[in-house]
mmCIF file of C-alpha atoms in Angstrom:
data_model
loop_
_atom_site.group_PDB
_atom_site.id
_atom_site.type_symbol
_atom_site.label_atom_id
_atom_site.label_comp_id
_atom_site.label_asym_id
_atom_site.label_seq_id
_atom_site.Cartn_x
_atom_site.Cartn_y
_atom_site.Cartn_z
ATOM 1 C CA UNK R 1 -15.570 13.321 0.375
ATOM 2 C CA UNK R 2 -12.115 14.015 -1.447
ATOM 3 C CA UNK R 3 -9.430 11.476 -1.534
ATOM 4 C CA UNK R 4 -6.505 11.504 -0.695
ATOM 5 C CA UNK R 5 -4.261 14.449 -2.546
ATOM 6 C CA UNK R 6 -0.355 14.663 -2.817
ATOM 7 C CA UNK R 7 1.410 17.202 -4.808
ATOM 8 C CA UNK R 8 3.667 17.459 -6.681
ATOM 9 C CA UNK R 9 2.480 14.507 -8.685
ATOM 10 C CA UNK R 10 5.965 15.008 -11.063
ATOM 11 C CA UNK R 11 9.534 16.036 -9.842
ATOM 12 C CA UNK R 12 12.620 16.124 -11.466
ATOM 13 C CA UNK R 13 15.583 16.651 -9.165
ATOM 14 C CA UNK R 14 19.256 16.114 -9.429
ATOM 15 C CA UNK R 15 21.665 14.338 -7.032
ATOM 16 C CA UNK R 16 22.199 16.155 -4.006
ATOM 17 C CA UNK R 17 19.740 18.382 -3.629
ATOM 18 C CA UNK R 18 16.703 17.664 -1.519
ATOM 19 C CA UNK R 19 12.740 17.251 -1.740
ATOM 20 C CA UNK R 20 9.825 18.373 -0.104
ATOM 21 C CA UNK R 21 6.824 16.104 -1.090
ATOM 22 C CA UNK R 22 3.421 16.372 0.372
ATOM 23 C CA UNK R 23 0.102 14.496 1.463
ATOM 24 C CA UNK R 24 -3.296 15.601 2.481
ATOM 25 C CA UNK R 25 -5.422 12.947 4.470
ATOM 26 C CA UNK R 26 -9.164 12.047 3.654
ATOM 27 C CA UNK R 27 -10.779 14.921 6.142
ATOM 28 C CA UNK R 28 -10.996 13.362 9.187
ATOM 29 C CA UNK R 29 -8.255 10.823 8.885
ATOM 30 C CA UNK R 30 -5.299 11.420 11.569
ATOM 31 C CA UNK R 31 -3.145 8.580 10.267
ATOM 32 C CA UNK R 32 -0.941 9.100 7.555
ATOM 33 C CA UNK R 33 1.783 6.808 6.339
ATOM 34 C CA UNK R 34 4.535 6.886 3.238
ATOM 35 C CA UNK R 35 5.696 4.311 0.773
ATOM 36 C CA UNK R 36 8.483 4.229 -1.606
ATOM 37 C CA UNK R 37 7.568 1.989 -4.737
ATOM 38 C CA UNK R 38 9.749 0.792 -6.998
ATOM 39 C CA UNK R 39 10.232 -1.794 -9.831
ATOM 40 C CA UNK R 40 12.467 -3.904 -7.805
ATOM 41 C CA UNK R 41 11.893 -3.278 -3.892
ATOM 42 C CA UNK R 42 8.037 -3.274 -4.273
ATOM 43 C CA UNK R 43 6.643 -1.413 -2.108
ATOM 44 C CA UNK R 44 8.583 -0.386 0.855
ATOM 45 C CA UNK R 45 6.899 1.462 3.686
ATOM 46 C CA UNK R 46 8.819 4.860 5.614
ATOM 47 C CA UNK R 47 6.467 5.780 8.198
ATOM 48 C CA UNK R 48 3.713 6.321 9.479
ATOM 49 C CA UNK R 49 2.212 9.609 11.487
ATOM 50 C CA UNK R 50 -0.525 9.696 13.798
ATOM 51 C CA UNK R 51 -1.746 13.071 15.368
ATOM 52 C CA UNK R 52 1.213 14.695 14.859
ATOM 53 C CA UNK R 53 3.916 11.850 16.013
ATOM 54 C CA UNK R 54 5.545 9.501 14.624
ATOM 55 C CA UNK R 55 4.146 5.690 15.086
ATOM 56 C CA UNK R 56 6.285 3.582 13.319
ATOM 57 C CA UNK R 57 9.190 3.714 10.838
ATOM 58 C CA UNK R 58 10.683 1.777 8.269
ATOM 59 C CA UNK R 59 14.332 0.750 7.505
ATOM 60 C CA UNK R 60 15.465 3.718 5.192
ATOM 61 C CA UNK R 61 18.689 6.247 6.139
ATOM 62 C CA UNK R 62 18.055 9.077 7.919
ATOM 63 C CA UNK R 63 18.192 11.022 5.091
ATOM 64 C CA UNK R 64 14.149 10.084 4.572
ATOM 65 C CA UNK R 65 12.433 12.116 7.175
ATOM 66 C CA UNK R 66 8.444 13.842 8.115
ATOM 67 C CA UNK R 67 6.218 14.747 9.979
ATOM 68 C CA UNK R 68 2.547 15.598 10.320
ATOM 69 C CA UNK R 69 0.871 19.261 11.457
ATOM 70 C CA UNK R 70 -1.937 19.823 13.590
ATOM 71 C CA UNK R 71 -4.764 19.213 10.599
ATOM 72 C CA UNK R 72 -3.449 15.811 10.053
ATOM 73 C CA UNK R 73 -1.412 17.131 6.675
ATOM 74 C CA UNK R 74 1.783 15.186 5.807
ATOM 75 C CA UNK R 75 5.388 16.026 4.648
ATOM 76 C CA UNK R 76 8.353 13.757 3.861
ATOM 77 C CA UNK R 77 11.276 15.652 2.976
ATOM 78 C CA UNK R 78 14.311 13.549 1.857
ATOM 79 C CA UNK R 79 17.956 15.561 1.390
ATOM 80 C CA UNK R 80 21.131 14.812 -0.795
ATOM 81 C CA UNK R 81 19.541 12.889 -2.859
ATOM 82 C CA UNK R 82 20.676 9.770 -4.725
ATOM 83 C CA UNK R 83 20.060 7.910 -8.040
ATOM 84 C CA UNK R 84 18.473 5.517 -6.226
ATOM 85 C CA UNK R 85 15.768 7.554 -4.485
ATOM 86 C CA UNK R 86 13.826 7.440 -8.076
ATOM 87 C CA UNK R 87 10.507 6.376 -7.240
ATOM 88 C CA UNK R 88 7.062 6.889 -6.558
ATOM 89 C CA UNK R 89 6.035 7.914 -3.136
ATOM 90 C CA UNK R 90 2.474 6.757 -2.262
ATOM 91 C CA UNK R 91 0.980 8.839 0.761
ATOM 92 C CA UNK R 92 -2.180 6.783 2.603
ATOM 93 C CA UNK R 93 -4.659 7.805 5.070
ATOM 94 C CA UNK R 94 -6.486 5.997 8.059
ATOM 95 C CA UNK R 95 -8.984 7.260 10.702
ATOM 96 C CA UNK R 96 -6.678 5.601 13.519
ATOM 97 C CA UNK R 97 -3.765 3.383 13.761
ATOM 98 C CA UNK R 98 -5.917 0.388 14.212
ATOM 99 C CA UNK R 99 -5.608 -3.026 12.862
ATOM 100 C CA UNK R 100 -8.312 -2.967 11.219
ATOM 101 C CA UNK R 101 -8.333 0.591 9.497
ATOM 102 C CA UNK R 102 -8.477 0.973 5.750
ATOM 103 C CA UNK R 103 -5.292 2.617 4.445
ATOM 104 C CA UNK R 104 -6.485 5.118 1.391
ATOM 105 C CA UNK R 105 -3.563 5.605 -0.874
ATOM 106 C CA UNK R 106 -3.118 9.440 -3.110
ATOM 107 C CA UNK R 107 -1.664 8.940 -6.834
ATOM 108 C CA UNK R 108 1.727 9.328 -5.649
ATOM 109 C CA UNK R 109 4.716 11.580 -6.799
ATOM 110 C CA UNK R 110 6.650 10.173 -8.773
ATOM 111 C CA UNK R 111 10.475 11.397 -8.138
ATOM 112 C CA UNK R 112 13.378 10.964 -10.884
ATOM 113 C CA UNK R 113 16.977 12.486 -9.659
ATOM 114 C CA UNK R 114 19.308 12.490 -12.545
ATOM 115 C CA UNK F 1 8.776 -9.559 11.748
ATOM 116 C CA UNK F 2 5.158 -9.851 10.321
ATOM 117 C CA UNK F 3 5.356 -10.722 6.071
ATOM 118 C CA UNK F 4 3.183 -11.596 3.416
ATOM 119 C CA UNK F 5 4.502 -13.695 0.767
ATOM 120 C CA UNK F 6 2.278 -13.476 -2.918
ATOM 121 C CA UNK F 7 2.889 -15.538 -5.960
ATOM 122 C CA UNK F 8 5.048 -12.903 -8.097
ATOM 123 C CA UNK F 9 3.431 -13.709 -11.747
ATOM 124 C CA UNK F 10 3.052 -12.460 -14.277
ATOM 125 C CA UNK F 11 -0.159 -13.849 -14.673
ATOM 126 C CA UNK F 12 -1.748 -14.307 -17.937
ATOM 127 C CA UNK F 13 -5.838 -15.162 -18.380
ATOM 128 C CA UNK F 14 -8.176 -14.927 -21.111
ATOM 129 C CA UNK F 15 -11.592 -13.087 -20.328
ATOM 130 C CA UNK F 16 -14.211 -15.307 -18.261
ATOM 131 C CA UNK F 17 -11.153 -17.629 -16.591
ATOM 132 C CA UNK F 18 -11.263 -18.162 -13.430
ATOM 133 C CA UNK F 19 -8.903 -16.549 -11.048
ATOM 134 C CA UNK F 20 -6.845 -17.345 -8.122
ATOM 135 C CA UNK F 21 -4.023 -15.324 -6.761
ATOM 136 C CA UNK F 22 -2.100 -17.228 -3.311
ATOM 137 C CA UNK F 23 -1.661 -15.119 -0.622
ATOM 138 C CA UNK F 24 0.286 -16.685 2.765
ATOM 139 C CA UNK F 25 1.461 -14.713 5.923
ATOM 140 C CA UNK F 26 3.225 -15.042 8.813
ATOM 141 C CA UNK F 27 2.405 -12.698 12.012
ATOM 142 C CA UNK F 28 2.799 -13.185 15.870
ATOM 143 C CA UNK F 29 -0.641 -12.008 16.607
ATOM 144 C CA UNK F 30 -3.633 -11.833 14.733
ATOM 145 C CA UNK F 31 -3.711 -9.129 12.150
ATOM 146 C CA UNK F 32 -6.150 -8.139 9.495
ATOM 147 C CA UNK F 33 -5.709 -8.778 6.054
ATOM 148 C CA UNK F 34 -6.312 -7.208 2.865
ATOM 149 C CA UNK F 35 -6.330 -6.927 -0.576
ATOM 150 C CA UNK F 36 -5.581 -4.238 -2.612
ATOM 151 C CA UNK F 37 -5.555 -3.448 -6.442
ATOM 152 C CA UNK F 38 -3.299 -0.949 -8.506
ATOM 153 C CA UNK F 39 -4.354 -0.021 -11.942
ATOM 154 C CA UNK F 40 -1.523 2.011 -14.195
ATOM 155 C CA UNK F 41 -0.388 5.136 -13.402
ATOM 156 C CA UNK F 42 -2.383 5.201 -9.995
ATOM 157 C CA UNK F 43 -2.257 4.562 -6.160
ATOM 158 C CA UNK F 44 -3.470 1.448 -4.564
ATOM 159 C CA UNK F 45 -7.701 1.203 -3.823
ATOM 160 C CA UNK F 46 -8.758 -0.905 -1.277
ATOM 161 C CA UNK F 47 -10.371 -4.121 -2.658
ATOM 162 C CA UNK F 48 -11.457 -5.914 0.433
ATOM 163 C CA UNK F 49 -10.510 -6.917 3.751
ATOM 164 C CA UNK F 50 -11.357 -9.573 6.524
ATOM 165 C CA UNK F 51 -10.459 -8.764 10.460
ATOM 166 C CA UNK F 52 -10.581 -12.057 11.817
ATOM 167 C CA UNK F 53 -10.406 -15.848 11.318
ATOM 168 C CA UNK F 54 -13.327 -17.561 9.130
ATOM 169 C CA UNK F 55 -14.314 -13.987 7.387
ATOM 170 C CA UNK F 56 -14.764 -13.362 4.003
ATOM 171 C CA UNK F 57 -14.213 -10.319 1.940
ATOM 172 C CA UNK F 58 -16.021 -9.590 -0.846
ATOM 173 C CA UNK F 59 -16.177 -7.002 -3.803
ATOM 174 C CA UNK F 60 -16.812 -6.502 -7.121
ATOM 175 C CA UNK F 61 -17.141 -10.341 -7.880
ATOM 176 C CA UNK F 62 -13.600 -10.766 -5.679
ATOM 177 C CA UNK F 63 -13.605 -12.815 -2.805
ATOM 178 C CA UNK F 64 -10.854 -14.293 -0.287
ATOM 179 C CA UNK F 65 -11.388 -15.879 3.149
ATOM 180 C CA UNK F 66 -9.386 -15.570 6.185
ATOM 181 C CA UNK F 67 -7.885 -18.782 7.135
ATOM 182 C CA UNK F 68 -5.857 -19.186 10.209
ATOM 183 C CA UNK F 69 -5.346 -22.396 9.622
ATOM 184 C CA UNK F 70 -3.541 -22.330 6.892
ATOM 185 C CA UNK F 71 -2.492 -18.770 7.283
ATOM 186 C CA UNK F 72 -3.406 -18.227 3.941
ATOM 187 C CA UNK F 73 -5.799 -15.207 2.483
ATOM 188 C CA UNK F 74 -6.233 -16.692 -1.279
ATOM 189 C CA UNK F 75 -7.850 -14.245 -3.941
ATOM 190 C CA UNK F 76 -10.258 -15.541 -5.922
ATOM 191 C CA UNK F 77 -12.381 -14.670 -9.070
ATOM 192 C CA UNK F 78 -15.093 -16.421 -10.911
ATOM 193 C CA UNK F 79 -14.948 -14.811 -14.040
ATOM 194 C CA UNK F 80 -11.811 -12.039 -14.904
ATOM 195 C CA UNK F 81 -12.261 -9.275 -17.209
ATOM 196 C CA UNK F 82 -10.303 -7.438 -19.327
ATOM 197 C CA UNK F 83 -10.717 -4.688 -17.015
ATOM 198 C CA UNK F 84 -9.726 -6.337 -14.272
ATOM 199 C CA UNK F 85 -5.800 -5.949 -15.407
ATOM 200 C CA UNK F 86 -3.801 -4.718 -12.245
ATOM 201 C CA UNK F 87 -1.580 -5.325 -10.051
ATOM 202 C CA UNK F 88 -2.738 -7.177 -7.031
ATOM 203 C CA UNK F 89 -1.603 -6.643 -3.616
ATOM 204 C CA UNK F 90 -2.168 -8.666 -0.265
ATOM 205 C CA UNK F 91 -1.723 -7.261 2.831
ATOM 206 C CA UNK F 92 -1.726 -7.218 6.411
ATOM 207 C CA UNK F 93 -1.824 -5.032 9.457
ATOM 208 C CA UNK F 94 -1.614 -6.082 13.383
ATOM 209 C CA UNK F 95 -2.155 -4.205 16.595
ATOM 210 C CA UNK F 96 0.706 -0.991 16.554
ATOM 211 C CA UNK F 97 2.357 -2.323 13.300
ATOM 212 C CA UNK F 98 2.561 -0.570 10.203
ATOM 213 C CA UNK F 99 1.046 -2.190 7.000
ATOM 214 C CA UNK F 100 3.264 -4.811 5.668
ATOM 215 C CA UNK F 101 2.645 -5.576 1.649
ATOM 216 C CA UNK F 102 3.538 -8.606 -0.207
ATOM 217 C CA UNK F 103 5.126 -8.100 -3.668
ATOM 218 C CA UNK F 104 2.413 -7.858 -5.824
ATOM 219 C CA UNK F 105 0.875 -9.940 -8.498
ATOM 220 C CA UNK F 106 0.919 -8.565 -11.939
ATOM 221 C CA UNK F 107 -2.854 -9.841 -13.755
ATOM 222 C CA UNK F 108 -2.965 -9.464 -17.754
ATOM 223 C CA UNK F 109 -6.371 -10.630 -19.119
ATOM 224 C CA UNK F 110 -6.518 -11.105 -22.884
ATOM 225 C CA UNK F 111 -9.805 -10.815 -24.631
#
C-alpha cells in the first residue's frame, strides 16, 4: 500500500504571496492532519480533517487554512506569507479520529519565503 | 490542555549502550501514547504505541510501558546502534483531541 504522498516536496516563495501545499492519505485513511516543524517551535500541529470537516485546529492566524475533498485528499493553503512561515509541513494520515489510531506522516514540504 | 514533556538532549551514546529516553504527560482522560522516530530529511514513522495502562510497546529492540502511575511512557533500548541516530518523539492522543508531541529528543550514537 503507498504511503503517505505530499507534493511539492520543495518551495521557494517570497513574502506575501501565498501557497498551496498538498497531502494524499494512505488509501483508505479519512483522517488527515498538518504540522508545521521547525527548529525552534518543534512540531506544532494546524489541523486536522476528517471526512471532509474540520475536527480540530491549532493556534495559528487565520492566514493558515484547508480542507479535505470527498477522496479523503488534503490541502492547506496559507496567504501573505511571512519570514516566519519557513518550515516543513508534515501531512499524516489515520483511518479515524480515534485515540488510538496510528498517525502516518508524508516527507513533508519544506517551505522557505525569502 | 493535554502535553507531553521529553528530555530535550542532545543525547550522545556509543554503539551497544544502553538507552533511555524520559517521556512524562499530563492529560484529563486517558489517552494513548506513542513513540515516534524521525531520521534526516524525512517524516516521522511510527515506532510503537500502548492504548492503555500496564501495556507495553515494542519494536525493533525498543520498548516503553504505559504507566499511569507515574504518568510516565519511558523509552528504552538495550543495545543502540549507529543506525539508530534520530530524533525521538513521544506522543499522545485522547478521545476527540488532536495529537499532541513533546519536543523531541535528538539521539547521536558514535561507533
Amino acid at each position: 500500500k503507498a504511503g503517505v504522498t505530499q507534493t511539492p516536496r520543495y518551495l521557494i516563495k517570497t513574502r506575501g504571496q501565498q501557497v498551496t501545499l498538498s497531502c494524499s492519505p494512505i488509501s483508505g485513511h479519512r483522517s488527515v492532519s498538518w504540522y508545521q516543524q521547525t527548529p525552534g517551535q518543534g512540531l506544532q500541529f494546524l489541523f486536522e480533517y476528517f471526512s471532509e470537516t474540520q475536527r480540530n485546529k491549532g493556534n495559528f492566524p487565520g492566514r493558515f487554512s484547508g480542507r479535505q475533498f470527498s477522496n479523503s485528499r488534503s490541502e492547506m493553503n496559507v496567504s501573505t506569507l511571512e519570514l516566519g512561515d519557513s518550515a516543513l509541513y508534515l501531512c499524516a494520515s489515520s483511518l479515524a479520529s480515534g485515540k488510538a489510531d496510528t498517525q502516518y506522516f508524508g516527507p513533508g514540504t519544506r517551505l522557505t519565503v525569502l | 490542555g493535554n502535553s507531553v514533556t521529553q528530555m530535550e538532549g542532545p543525547v550522545t551514546l556509543s554503539e551497544e549502550a544502553f538507552l533511555t529516553i524520559n517521556c512524562t504527560y499530563t492529560a484529563t482522560g486517558y489517552p494513548s501514547l506513542f513513540w515516534y522516530v524521525q531520521y534526516p530529511g524525512e517524516g516521522l514513522q511510527l515506532l510503537l504505541k500502548a492504548t492503555k495502562a500496564d501495556d507495553k510497546g515494542s519494536n525493533k529492540g525498543f520498548e516503553a510501558t504505559y504507566r499511569k502511575e507515574t504518568t510516565s511512557f519511558h523509552l528504552e533500548k538495550g543495545s543502540v546502534q549507529v543506525s539508530d541516530s534520530a530524533v525521538y518523539f513521544c506522543a499522545l492522543r485522547d478521545y476527540g483531541q488532536n495529537f499532541v508531541f513533546g519536543p523531541g529528543t535528538r539521539l547521536s550514537v558514535l561507533p
